[in-house]
Coordinates of C-alpha atoms in Angstrom, one line a residue:
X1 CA 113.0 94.7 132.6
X2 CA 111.7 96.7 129.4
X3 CA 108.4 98.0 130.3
X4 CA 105.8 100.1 127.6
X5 CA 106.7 103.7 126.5
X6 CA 105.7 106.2 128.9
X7 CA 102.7 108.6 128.1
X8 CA 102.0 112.0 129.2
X9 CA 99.6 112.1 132.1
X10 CA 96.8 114.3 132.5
X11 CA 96.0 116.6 134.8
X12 CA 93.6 115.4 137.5
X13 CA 90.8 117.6 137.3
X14 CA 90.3 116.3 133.8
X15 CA 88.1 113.6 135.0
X16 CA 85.8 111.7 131.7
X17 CA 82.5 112.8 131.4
X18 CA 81.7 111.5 127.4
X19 CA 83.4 110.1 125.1
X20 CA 84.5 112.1 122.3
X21 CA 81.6 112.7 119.1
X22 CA 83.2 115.2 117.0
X23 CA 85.6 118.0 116.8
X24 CA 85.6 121.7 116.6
X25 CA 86.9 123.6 114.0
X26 CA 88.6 126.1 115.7
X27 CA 91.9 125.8 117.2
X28 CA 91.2 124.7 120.8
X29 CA 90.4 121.0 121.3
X30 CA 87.1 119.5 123.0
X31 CA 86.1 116.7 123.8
X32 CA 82.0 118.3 122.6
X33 CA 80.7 118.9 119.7
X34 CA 79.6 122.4 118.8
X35 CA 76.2 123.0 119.2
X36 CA 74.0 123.5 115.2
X37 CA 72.9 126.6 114.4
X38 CA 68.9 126.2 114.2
X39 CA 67.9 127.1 110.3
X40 CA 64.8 127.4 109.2
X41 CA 65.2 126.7 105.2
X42 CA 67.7 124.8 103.0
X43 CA 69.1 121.4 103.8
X44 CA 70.0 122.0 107.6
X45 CA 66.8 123.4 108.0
X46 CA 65.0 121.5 111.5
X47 CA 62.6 118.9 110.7
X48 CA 59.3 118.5 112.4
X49 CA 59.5 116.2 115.6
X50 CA 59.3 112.6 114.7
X51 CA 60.2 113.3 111.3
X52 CA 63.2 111.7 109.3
X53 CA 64.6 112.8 106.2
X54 CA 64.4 109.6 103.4
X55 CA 67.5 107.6 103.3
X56 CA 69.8 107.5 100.3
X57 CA 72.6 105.7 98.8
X58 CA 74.3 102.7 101.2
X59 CA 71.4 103.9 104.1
X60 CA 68.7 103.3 101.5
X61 CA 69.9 99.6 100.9
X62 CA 70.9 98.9 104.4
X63 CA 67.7 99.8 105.8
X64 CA 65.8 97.0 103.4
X65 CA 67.9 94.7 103.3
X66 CA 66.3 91.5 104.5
X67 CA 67.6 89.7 107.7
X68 CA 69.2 86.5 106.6
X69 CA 70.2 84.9 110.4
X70 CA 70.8 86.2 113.8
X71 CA 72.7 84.2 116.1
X72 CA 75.7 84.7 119.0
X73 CA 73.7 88.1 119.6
X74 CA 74.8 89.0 116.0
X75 CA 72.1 89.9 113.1
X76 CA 73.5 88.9 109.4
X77 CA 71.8 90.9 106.7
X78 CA 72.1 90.5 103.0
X79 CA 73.3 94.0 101.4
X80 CA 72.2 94.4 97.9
X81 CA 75.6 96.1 95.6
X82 CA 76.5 97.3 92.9
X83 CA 79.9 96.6 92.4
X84 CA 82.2 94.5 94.6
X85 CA 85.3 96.3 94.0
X86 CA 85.8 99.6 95.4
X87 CA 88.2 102.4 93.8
X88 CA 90.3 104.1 96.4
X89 CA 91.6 107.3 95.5
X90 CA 93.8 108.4 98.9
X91 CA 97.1 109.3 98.4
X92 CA 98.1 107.5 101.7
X93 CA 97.9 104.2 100.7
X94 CA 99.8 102.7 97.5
X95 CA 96.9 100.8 95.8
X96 CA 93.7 101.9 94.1
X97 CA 91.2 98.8 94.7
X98 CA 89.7 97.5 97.2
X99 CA 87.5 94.6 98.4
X100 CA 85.5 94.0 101.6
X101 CA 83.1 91.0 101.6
X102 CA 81.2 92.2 104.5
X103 CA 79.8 95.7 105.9
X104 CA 80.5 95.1 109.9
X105 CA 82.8 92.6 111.5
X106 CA 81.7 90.3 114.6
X107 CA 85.5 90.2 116.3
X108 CA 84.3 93.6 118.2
X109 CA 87.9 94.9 118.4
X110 CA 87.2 97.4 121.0
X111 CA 90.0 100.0 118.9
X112 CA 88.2 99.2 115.5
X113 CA 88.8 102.7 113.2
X114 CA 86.5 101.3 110.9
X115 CA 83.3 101.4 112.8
X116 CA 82.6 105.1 111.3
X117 CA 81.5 103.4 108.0
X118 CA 78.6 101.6 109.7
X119 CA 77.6 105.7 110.3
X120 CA 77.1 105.8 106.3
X121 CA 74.5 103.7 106.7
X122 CA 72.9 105.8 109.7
X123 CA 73.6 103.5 112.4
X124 CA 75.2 103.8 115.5
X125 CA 78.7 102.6 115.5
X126 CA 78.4 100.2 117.8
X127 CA 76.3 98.4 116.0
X128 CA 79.5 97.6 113.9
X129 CA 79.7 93.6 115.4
X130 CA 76.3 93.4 116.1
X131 CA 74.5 94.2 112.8
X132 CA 77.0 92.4 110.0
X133 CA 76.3 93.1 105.8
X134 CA 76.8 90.3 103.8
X135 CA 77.5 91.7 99.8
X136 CA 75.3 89.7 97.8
X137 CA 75.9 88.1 94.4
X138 CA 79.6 88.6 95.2
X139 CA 80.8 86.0 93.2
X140 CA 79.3 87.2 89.6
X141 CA 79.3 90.9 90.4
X142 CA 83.5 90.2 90.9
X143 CA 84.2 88.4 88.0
X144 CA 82.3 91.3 86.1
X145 CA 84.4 93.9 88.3
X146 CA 87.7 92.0 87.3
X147 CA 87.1 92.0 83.7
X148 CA 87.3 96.0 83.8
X149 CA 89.9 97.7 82.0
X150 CA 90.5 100.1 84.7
X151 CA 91.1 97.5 86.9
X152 CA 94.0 95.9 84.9
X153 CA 97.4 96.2 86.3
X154 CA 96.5 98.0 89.4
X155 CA 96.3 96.1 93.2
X156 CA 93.7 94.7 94.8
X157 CA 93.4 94.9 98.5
X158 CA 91.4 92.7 100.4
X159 CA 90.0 93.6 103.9
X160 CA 91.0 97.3 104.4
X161 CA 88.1 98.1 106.4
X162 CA 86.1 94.6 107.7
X163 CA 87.9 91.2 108.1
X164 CA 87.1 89.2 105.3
X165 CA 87.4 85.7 107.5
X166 CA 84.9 86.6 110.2
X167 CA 82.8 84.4 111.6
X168 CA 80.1 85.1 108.8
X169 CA 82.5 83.7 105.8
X170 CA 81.9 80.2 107.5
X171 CA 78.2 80.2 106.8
X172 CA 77.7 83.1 103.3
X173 CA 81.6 82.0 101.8
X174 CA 81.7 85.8 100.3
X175 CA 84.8 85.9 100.5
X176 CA 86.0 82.4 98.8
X177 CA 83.4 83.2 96.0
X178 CA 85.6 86.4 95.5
X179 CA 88.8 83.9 95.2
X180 CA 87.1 81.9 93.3
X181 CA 86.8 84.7 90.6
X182 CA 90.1 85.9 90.7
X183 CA 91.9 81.7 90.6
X184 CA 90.6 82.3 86.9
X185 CA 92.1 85.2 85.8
X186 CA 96.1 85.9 85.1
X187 CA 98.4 89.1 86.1
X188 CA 96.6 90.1 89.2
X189 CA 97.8 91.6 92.1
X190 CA 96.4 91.0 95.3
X191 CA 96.7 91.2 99.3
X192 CA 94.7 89.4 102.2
X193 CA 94.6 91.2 105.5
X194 CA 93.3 89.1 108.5
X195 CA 93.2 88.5 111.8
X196 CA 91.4 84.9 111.2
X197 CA 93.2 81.5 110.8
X198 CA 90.0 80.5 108.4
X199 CA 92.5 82.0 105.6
X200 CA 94.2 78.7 105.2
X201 CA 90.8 77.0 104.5
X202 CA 91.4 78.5 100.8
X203 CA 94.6 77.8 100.3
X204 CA 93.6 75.4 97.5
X205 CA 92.2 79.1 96.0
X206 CA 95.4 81.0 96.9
X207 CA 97.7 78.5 95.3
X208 CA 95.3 78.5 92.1
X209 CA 96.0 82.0 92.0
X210 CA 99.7 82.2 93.1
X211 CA 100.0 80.2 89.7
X212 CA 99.0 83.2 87.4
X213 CA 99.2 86.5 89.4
X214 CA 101.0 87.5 92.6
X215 CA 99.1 87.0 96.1
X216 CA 100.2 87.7 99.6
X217 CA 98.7 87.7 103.2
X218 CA 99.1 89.9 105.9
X219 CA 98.0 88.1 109.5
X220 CA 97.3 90.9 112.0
X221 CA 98.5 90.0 115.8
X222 CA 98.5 93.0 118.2
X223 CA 99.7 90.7 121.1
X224 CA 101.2 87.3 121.9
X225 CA 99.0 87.9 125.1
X226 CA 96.1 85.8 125.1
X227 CA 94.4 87.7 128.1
X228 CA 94.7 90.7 126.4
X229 CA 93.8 89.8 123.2
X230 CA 90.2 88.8 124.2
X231 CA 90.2 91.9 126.1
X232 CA 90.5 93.7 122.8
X233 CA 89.5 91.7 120.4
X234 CA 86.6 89.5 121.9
X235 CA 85.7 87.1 118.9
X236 CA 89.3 87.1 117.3
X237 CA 91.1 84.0 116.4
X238 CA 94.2 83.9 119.4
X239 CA 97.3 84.7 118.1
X240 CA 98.9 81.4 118.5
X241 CA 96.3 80.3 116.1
X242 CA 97.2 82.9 113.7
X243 CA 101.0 82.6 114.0
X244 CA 100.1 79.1 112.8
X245 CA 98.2 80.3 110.0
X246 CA 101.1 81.9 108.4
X247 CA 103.2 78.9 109.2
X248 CA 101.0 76.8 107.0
X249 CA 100.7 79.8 104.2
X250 CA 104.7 79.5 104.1
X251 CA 104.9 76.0 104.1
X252 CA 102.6 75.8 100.9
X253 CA 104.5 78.7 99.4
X254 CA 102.2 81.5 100.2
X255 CA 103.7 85.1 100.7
X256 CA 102.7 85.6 104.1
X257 CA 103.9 88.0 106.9
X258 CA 103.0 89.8 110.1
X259 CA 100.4 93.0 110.5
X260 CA 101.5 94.3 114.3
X261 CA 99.0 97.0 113.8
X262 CA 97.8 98.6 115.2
X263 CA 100.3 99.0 118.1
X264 CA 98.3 100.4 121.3
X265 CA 100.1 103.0 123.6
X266 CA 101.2 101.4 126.8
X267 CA 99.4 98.4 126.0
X268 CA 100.8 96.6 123.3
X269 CA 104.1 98.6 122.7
X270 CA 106.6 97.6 125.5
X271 CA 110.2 96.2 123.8
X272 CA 109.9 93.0 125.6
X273 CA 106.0 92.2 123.9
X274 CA 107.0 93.6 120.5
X275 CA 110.2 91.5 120.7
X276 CA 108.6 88.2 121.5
X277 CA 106.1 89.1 119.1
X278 CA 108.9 89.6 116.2
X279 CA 110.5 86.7 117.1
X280 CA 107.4 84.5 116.7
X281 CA 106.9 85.8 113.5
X282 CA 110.4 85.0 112.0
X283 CA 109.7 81.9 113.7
X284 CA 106.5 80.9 112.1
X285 CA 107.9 81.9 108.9
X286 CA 106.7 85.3 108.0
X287 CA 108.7 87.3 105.4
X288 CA 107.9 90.7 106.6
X289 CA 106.8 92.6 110.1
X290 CA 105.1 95.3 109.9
X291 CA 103.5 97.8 112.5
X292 CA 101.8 101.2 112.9
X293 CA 100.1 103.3 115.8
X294 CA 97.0 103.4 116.7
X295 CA 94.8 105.6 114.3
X296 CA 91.6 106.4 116.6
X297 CA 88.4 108.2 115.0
X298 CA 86.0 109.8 116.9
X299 CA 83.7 106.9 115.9
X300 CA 86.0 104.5 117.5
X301 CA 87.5 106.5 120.7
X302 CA 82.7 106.1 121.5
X303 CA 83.9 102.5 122.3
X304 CA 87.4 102.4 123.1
X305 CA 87.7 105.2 126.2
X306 CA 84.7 103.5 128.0
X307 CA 86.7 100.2 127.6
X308 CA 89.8 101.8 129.0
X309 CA 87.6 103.9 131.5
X310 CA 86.4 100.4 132.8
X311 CA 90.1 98.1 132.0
X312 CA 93.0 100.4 132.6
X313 CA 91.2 103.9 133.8
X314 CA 95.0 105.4 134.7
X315 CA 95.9 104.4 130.8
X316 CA 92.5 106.0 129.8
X317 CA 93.0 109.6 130.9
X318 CA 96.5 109.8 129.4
X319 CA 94.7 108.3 125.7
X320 CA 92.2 111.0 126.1
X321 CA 94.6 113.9 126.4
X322 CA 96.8 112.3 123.4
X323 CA 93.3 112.2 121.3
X324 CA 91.0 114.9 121.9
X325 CA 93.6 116.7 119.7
X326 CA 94.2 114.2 117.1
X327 CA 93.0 111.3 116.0
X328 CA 97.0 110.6 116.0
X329 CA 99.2 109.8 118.3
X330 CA 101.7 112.6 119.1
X331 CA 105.1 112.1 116.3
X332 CA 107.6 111.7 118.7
X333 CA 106.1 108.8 120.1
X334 CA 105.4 107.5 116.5
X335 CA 109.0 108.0 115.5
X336 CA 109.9 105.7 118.6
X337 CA 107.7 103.1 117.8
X338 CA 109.1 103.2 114.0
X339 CA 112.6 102.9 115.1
X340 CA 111.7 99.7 117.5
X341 CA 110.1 97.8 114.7
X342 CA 112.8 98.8 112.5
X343 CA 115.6 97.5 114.7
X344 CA 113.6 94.3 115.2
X345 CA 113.2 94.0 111.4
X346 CA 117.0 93.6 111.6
X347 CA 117.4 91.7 114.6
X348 CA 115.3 88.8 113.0
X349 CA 115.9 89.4 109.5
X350 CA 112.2 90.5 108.7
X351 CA 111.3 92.0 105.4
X352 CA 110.4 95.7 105.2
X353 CA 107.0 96.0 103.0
X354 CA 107.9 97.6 99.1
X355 CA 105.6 99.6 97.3
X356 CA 104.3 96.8 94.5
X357 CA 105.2 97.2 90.8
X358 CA 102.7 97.7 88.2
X359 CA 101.0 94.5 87.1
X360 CA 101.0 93.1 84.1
X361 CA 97.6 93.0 82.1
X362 CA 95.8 89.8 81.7
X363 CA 97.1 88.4 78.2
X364 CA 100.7 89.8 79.0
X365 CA 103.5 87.6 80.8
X366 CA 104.1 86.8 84.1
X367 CA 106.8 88.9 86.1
X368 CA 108.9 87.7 88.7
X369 CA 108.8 90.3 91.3
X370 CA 110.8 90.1 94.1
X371 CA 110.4 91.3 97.9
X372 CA 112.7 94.0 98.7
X373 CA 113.8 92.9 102.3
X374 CA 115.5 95.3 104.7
X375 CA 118.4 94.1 105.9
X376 CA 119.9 93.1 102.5
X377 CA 120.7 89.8 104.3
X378 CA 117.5 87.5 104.2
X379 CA 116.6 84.5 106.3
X380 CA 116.9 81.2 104.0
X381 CA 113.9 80.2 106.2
X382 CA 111.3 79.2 103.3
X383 CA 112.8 81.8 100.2
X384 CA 113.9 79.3 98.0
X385 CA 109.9 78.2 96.5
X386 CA 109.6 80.6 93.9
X387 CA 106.4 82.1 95.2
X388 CA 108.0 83.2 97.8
X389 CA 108.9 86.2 95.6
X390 CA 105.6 87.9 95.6
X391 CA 106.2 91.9 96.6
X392 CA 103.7 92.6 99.4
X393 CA 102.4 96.3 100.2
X394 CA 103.4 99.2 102.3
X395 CA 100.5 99.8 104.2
X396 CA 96.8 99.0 104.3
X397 CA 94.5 101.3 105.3
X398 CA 91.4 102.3 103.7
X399 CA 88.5 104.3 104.0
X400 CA 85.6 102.0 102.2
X401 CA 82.5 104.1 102.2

């Protein structure tokens, strides 16, 4: 029977006693942060007691921003902006825009690596599902953003850092405003990443788009286990309901395919899960399959190793030894993991994700891009509607401040 990939244990006097807050800068790894050198003057200098310096930037407009609802233990504030799309200029990840609806996101997943941007506006990270953003004005302030000449030609990636079909989109419909925009322009590029079924309540939107630019969606399923899903992702969709989400993107002739990201260290990574897991994909229709190890910030291991410390404490002292030094796992074990996706990439005919061309400016043609799958031999399942030939990313990961 194919059980998960084995992880180095730790010794047994290691026992937890915090979860990890930041990292040294030295050579040795701790689980501490260093203690600050007290200063007197300049910017580090100590403030009085009970003193706070005034906030600035995204903390400035986060702290009065005025509370719009509150409900399901959840407060929903609305976040005055400036701009809905945000540049990205990492070199790790093949596109340079970006678009989150929402600051926050109510599904709580417990390995979440973007709860350190809730830090930028100086709150806790946990606050991350309980204290939700909503971008106001997002509908004008996009079609403005579009209209940039910077922005023609170049991807758009929507949901790098918050899901864009949380619970919150039923009620403020930030994200379908967004749509909305871009169904009226020509010669965009532009990816969905989800773990919501609520996606295929725009499809009307997608399909207006699909007609003019290219648009795919990537559904995220960690695990065909429902158990463990609402272990780690509390308000999540279930992943039957999102397989069937990108059955009903393919049969309208939506790109669509499968995010197993990230893939959790003897939780989500046996062969047998990551097999069934495949398999349902190919069966529901998705083009591509695509996974990647969990990524775990110091901001996120503040929730995650208490979770494991309480779920699966053995698990949870083996994870703390592989990330007090990184916020990696070790590359052997991500080579592994690489090489069982690719092999069931092949097994089931899935589609490998391609770096997308440049795109077209608005008043140019349309091109027909086509999907680079790996194996050269395709499934026939649903490739014959010409919008199936929409070239999907890479990767997605982002770092929206």
């Amino acid at each position: 029977m194919a059980t998960a990939t084995t992880i180095p244990t730790t010794p047994q006097n290691s026992s937890y006693k915090g979860v990890l807050r930041g990292r040294r800068k030295d050579s040795t790894p701790t689980l501490f942060p260093d203690v600050p050198v007290q200063r007197d003057s300049g910017p580090d200098a100590l403030l009085p007691p009970g003193s706070r310096p005034e906030r600035v930037g995204i903390a400035r407009l986060a702290s009065s921003s005025p509370l719009a609802d509150a409900k399901r233990g959840t407060e929903y504030f609305l976040l005055p902006v400036r701009s809905i799309l945000n540049h990205c200029d990492s070199d790790r990840v093949p596109f340079s825009w970006t678009v989150n609806p929402y600051r926050g996101c109510e599904f709580g997943c417990q390995y979440c690596y973007a709860r350190y941007t809730h830090e930028y506006m100086e709150l806790d990270s946990a606050d991350f599902e309980r204290k939700i953003y909503v971008k106001q004005d997002a509908g004008p302030l996009a079609g403005r953003d579009l209209g940039m000449e910077k922005v023609q030609g170049e991807h758009i990636a929507i949901g790098t850092a918050t899901d864009p079909y949380q619970p919150a989109e039923r009620e403020f419909g930030t994200t379908r405003a967004i749509l909305e925009q871009m169904a009226t322009r020509k010669g965009l590029s532009v990816s969905i990443t989800t773990k919501s079924n609520q996606v295929v309540r725009d499809l009307d939107l997608l399909l207006r788009i699909a007609a003019h630019s290219t648009v795919h969606v990537n559904l995220s399923i960690t695990t065909l286990r429902p158990r463990l899903a609402r272990m780690l992702e509390p308000r999540a969709p279930r992943p039957d309901l999102r397989l069937e989400a990108v059955r009903e993107l393919r049969d309208a002739g939506i790109a669509a395919g499968v995010f197993a990201m990230p893939v959790l260290p003897g939780l989500t990574d046996a062969e047998a899960d990551l097999d069934a897991l495949a398999r349902a994909s190919r069966d529901a229709g998705a083009q591509w399959f695509a996974a990647r190890v969990l990524y775990l910030m110091p901001s996120a291991q503040k929730q995650f190793l208490p979770f494991l410390y309480a779920k699966f404490p053995k698990l949870a002292r083996r994870y703390r030894e592989w990330f007090s030094r990184s916020n990696y796992a070790p590359e052997s074990y991500q080579r592994e993991i690489s090489g069982r996706i690719a092999a069931l990439r092949t097994k089931y005919h899935l589609g490998k994700l391609p770096i997308e061309p440049a795109r077209p400016r608005e008043d140019a043609p349309q091109l027909n891009l086509g999907l680079d799958f790996t194996p050269a031999a395709q499934s026939p399942q649903r490739l014959t509607d010409a919008r199936s030939l929409q070239s999907p990313l890479r990767v997605l990961t982002n770092e929206d401040r």
